[in-house]
Amino acid sequence: MNARPSDAPAPDSPTSHEGVTDGPTDAPTSPRGLGSGPTDAPATISTDAPAPSATGTPAHEPASTDAPAPALPGAESVPLSPRLEVREVAGGSVVVVVMERPDGKPATLGPTGLGRLTEAVGEAAEQAERDGHLGVVLTGVGTTFLAGADLDMVAEFGEAEFARELGRLGHVMISAIMDAPVPVVALVNGIALGGGLEVALACRARLAVDDVKALGLPEAHL
């Protein structure tokens, strides 16, 4: 299944992830399924500090966390780089976490991306609770919500220790969603496979656009 073309240059060698053949894709500035544009400038996610806890630790202060930056080989070549937006919806506003890669290709999960997503969810939940937003919305760009694990990376660094640490980081990220102090909702704008679908399932509720091409857990057949 190929993603949409993009003006962004593709890397020299293709990568793959759970059930998706990697390729350029559109990276619209407005997530599909959300109406009005951002009500303020997108927040910048710092990846130098651990993720804030769901207990309201200010986002600018390093907080204790169960997800330290992993000392793992094989971090994905182009990690997930989530950004935050505040958007108006019926009845109020929400903090949107847009899951995307800088090169416009389908977003995948590896050690760096998992840490960044954990941090983004914690920061968005703290902002929503502090500023009175209705909750947090997780979504992707183009026709991909989240494509799951970067299988090229997993295949290259397939030692048991690496797999265990990757799984632990995934559990920490899922816990950040489930334990958030405000509702977290998945707006499934496109393909959600493997870990991507698990992210959606961890949310309080899920909404999907009409033309989603694939939802599934292909790892069950690996």
Coordinates of C-alpha atoms in Angstrom, one line a residue:
M1 CA 0.0 0.0 0.0
N2 CA 1.7 3.2 -1.1
A3 CA 1.3 6.6 0.5
R4 CA 0.7 9.8 -1.5
P5 CA 3.5 11.6 -3.3
S6 CA 5.1 14.7 -1.8
D7 CA 7.4 17.5 -2.7
A8 CA 9.7 16.4 0.1
P9 CA 12.7 14.5 -1.2
A10 CA 12.7 10.8 -0.4
P11 CA 15.8 9.2 1.3
D12 CA 18.2 7.2 -0.8
S13 CA 17.0 3.9 0.5
P14 CA 13.3 3.0 1.3
T15 CA 12.3 1.9 4.7
S16 CA 9.3 -0.3 5.7
H17 CA 7.1 -0.7 8.7
E18 CA 4.2 -2.8 9.8
G19 CA 2.1 -3.5 6.7
V20 CA 3.1 -0.4 4.7
T21 CA 5.5 0.1 1.8
D22 CA 7.3 3.4 2.6
G23 CA 7.0 6.2 0.1
P24 CA 6.4 10.0 0.0
T25 CA 3.1 11.2 1.3
D26 CA 1.2 14.5 1.6
A27 CA 1.8 16.4 4.8
P28 CA -1.1 18.9 5.0
T29 CA -0.9 21.5 7.7
S30 CA -4.4 20.8 8.8
P31 CA -5.2 17.3 10.2
R32 CA -8.0 15.6 8.3
G33 CA -11.3 15.7 10.1
L34 CA -10.7 18.8 12.1
G35 CA -12.2 22.0 10.8
S36 CA -10.7 25.4 11.7
G37 CA -7.0 26.1 11.8
P38 CA -4.8 26.5 14.8
T39 CA -5.9 29.2 17.4
D40 CA -2.2 29.7 18.2
A41 CA 1.2 28.9 16.9
P42 CA 2.1 25.2 17.1
A43 CA 4.1 24.3 20.2
T44 CA 7.7 23.1 19.8
I45 CA 8.3 19.7 21.4
S46 CA 11.6 19.5 23.1
T47 CA 13.2 16.1 23.0
D48 CA 16.1 16.8 25.3
A49 CA 14.2 16.4 28.5
P50 CA 12.1 13.4 29.8
A51 CA 8.4 13.4 29.3
P52 CA 6.4 15.4 31.9
S53 CA 4.3 13.3 34.2
A54 CA 0.5 13.3 34.0
T55 CA 0.3 14.9 37.4
G56 CA 0.7 18.4 36.1
T57 CA 4.4 19.0 36.1
P58 CA 5.1 22.2 34.0
A59 CA 6.3 21.2 30.6
H60 CA 9.4 23.4 30.8
E61 CA 10.7 21.5 33.9
P62 CA 12.4 18.1 33.5
A63 CA 10.1 15.5 35.3
S64 CA 10.9 12.1 36.7
T65 CA 9.7 9.4 34.3
D66 CA 9.9 5.7 33.6
A67 CA 11.1 6.4 30.0
P68 CA 14.7 7.7 30.1
A69 CA 16.3 8.4 26.7
P70 CA 17.2 4.8 25.6
A71 CA 20.8 4.0 25.0
L72 CA 19.9 1.8 22.1
P73 CA 21.6 1.3 18.8
G74 CA 19.4 1.5 15.7
A75 CA 17.3 4.5 16.4
E76 CA 15.2 5.3 13.4
S77 CA 16.8 7.4 10.7
V78 CA 13.9 9.9 10.5
P79 CA 12.0 9.7 13.9
L80 CA 8.5 10.7 14.5
S81 CA 8.3 14.4 15.3
P82 CA 4.9 15.3 16.9
R83 CA 3.8 18.9 17.0
L84 CA 1.0 20.5 19.1
E85 CA -1.8 22.7 17.9
V86 CA -4.9 24.2 19.6
R87 CA -8.0 23.9 17.5
E88 CA -11.6 25.0 18.0
V89 CA -14.3 22.3 18.0
A90 CA -18.0 22.2 18.8
G91 CA -18.3 23.3 22.5
G92 CA -14.7 24.5 23.0
S93 CA -11.2 23.7 22.0
V94 CA -8.7 20.8 22.1
V95 CA -5.0 20.3 22.0
V96 CA -4.1 18.3 18.9
V97 CA -1.0 16.1 18.8
V98 CA -0.1 15.8 15.1
M99 CA 2.0 12.7 14.5
E100 CA 4.3 13.3 11.5
R101 CA 7.8 12.8 10.2
P102 CA 9.8 15.8 8.9
D103 CA 10.3 14.1 5.5
G104 CA 6.6 13.7 5.0
K105 CA 6.7 9.9 4.9
P106 CA 4.3 7.7 7.0
A107 CA 5.2 8.1 10.7
T108 CA 6.7 5.0 12.3
L109 CA 7.7 4.1 15.9
G110 CA 11.2 3.5 17.2
P111 CA 13.0 4.4 20.4
T112 CA 13.3 8.1 19.6
G113 CA 9.8 8.4 18.2
L114 CA 8.2 6.6 21.2
G115 CA 10.0 8.9 23.6
R116 CA 8.9 12.0 21.7
L117 CA 5.3 10.8 21.5
T118 CA 5.2 10.1 25.2
E119 CA 6.5 13.6 25.9
A120 CA 4.1 15.2 23.5
V121 CA 1.1 13.4 25.0
G122 CA 2.1 14.5 28.5
E123 CA 2.7 18.1 27.4
A124 CA -0.6 18.3 25.6
A125 CA -2.5 16.8 28.5
E126 CA -0.9 19.3 30.9
Q127 CA -1.7 22.2 28.6
A128 CA -5.3 21.0 28.2
E129 CA -5.8 20.7 32.0
R130 CA -4.1 24.0 32.7
D131 CA -5.9 26.1 30.0
G132 CA -9.4 24.5 30.2
H133 CA -9.4 22.7 26.8
L134 CA -11.8 19.8 26.4
G135 CA -9.1 17.2 26.0
V136 CA -6.3 16.0 23.6
V137 CA -6.7 14.6 20.1
L138 CA -4.1 12.4 18.5
T139 CA -4.0 12.3 14.7
G140 CA -1.7 11.9 11.7
V141 CA -1.2 13.6 8.4
G142 CA -2.3 12.8 4.8
T143 CA -3.6 9.2 4.6
T144 CA -1.6 7.8 7.6
F145 CA -2.6 7.9 11.2
L146 CA 0.5 5.9 12.5
A147 CA 2.1 3.1 10.5
G148 CA 3.5 1.1 13.5
A149 CA 7.0 -0.1 14.1
D150 CA 9.9 0.6 11.8
L151 CA 10.6 -3.0 10.8
D152 CA 13.8 -2.2 9.0
M153 CA 15.2 -0.9 12.2
V154 CA 13.9 -3.9 14.2
A155 CA 15.4 -6.4 11.7
E156 CA 18.8 -4.7 11.8
F157 CA 18.9 -4.6 15.6
G158 CA 17.0 -7.7 16.5
E159 CA 18.7 -8.6 19.7
A160 CA 16.4 -9.6 22.6
E161 CA 17.6 -6.7 24.7
F162 CA 16.7 -4.2 22.0
A163 CA 13.2 -5.8 21.6
R164 CA 12.5 -5.7 25.3
E165 CA 13.5 -2.1 25.6
L166 CA 11.4 -1.1 22.6
G167 CA 8.5 -2.9 24.1
R168 CA 9.0 -1.2 27.5
L169 CA 9.1 2.3 25.8
G170 CA 5.8 1.4 24.0
H171 CA 4.2 0.5 27.3
V172 CA 5.3 3.7 28.8
M173 CA 3.8 5.7 25.9
I174 CA 0.5 3.8 26.0
S175 CA 0.3 4.4 29.8
A176 CA 0.8 8.1 29.2
I177 CA -2.3 8.1 27.0
M178 CA -4.5 5.9 29.3
D179 CA -3.4 7.8 32.5
A180 CA -3.7 11.3 31.1
P181 CA -5.7 13.7 33.4
V182 CA -7.9 14.7 30.5
P183 CA -9.7 12.6 27.8
V184 CA -7.4 11.6 24.9
V185 CA -9.3 10.9 21.6
A186 CA -7.9 9.3 18.4
L187 CA -8.9 11.0 15.2
V188 CA -8.0 8.2 12.7
N189 CA -7.3 10.1 9.5
G190 CA -5.8 7.1 7.6
I191 CA -3.9 3.9 7.9
A192 CA -3.3 2.6 11.5
L193 CA -1.3 -0.6 11.7
G194 CA 0.4 -2.5 14.5
G195 CA 1.6 0.0 17.2
G196 CA -0.3 2.7 15.4
L197 CA -3.7 0.9 15.9
E198 CA -2.6 0.2 19.5
V199 CA -2.2 3.9 20.1
A200 CA -5.8 4.5 18.8
L201 CA -7.1 1.6 21.0
A202 CA -5.5 3.2 24.1
C203 CA -7.4 6.4 23.7
R204 CA -10.7 7.1 25.5
A205 CA -12.6 7.2 22.1
R206 CA -11.9 6.8 18.4
L207 CA -13.2 8.7 15.4
A208 CA -12.3 7.7 11.8
V209 CA -12.7 9.4 8.5
D210 CA -14.8 7.5 5.9
D211 CA -12.0 6.5 3.6
V212 CA -9.5 4.9 5.9
K213 CA -7.8 2.2 3.9
A214 CA -6.4 -0.1 6.5
L215 CA -6.7 -0.9 10.2
G216 CA -5.0 -3.9 11.6
L217 CA -2.4 -5.8 13.7
P218 CA -0.2 -7.4 11.0
E219 CA 2.4 -8.4 13.7
A220 CA 0.0 -11.2 14.6
H221 CA 1.1 -12.9 11.3
L222 CA 4.8 -12.2 11.5

